[in-house]
Amino acid sequence: MKIPSQTAIPTGVFGLKLNTHGAKNVDYKRVFTKLHEGMIEIVGLPNFNFVYIHVGNTIKDTAGCPLCGFGFQFLDGNYQVTQSIAAYKMIYPKLVALAKIENNKLTIENNFQF
């Protein structure tokens, strides 16, 4: 089960939608002016809402939402996502197109091994 600020999203198949409400949406519209159409929200998670795919580099940038990046590194005792904004700008239009398709599906897997 997803516990806010403590766990990652569970493995499974979920949907995507565009969420055009809330403070994060306003912030992204200001920063990504021409690109932004809404936050990419993962829907259908058990017992949890408002899980967005967004930018960020460290654990401080997320409460369990997936962060975009081209890689990761281990620095200062924690894993950090690299090149988050560049990755977001590349993947965002593809995610928007998917979110606009009825009954879309997103598969979440955890294949990371330490």
Coordinates of C-alpha atoms in Angstrom, one line a residue, residues 24-95:
K24 CA 1.8 22.4 -8.6
N25 CA -0.1 22.9 -11.8
V26 CA 0.1 26.7 -11.5
D27 CA 3.9 26.5 -10.8
Y28 CA 4.5 24.2 -13.8
K29 CA 2.4 26.5 -16.1
R30 CA 4.7 29.4 -15.0
V31 CA 7.9 27.4 -15.5
F32 CA 7.0 25.4 -18.6
T33 CA 4.8 28.0 -20.2
K34 CA 4.4 26.7 -23.8
L35 CA 4.8 23.0 -22.9
H36 CA 2.5 22.6 -19.9
E37 CA -1.1 21.4 -20.4
G38 CA -1.6 19.9 -16.9
M39 CA 0.2 17.7 -14.4
I40 CA 0.5 14.1 -15.4
E41 CA -1.3 12.2 -12.7
I42 CA -1.2 8.5 -12.1
V43 CA -4.7 7.3 -11.3
G44 CA -6.1 4.1 -9.9
L45 CA -3.5 3.7 -7.1
P46 CA -5.0 2.0 -4.1
N47 CA -5.6 4.5 -1.2
F48 CA -3.7 7.3 -2.8
N49 CA -4.4 10.3 -5.1
F50 CA -2.5 13.2 -6.7
V51 CA 0.6 11.2 -7.7
Y52 CA 2.3 13.1 -10.4
I53 CA 5.2 12.4 -12.7
H54 CA 7.4 15.5 -12.3
V55 CA 10.8 17.0 -12.1
G56 CA 13.1 16.7 -9.1
N57 CA 16.6 15.4 -8.1
T58 CA 16.5 14.3 -4.5
I59 CA 14.2 12.7 -2.0
K60 CA 13.3 16.2 -0.8
D61 CA 11.7 16.8 -4.2
T62 CA 9.1 14.0 -3.9
A63 CA 6.7 12.5 -1.5
G64 CA 6.8 9.2 -3.4
C65 CA 5.9 10.5 -6.9
P66 CA 8.1 9.3 -9.7
L67 CA 10.8 11.8 -10.8
C68 CA 11.9 12.2 -14.4
G69 CA 15.6 11.8 -15.2
F70 CA 18.2 10.4 -17.6
G71 CA 20.0 8.6 -14.8
F72 CA 20.9 8.6 -11.2
Q73 CA 23.9 8.8 -9.0
F74 CA 24.7 8.0 -5.4
L75 CA 25.8 11.3 -3.6
D76 CA 25.8 12.4 0.0
G77 CA 24.3 9.0 1.2
N78 CA 21.3 9.1 -1.1
Y79 CA 20.4 8.4 -4.7
Q80 CA 19.8 11.5 -6.9
V81 CA 18.1 11.8 -10.2
T82 CA 20.2 13.4 -13.0
Q83 CA 19.1 15.8 -15.7
S84 CA 15.5 15.9 -14.5
I85 CA 14.3 19.0 -16.4
A86 CA 15.7 17.9 -19.7
A87 CA 14.2 14.4 -19.3
Y88 CA 10.8 16.0 -18.3
K89 CA 10.8 18.2 -21.4
M90 CA 11.4 15.1 -23.6
I91 CA 8.9 12.8 -22.0
Y92 CA 6.1 15.2 -21.1
P93 CA 4.6 15.5 -24.6
K94 CA 4.5 11.7 -24.9
L95 CA 2.8 11.4 -21.5

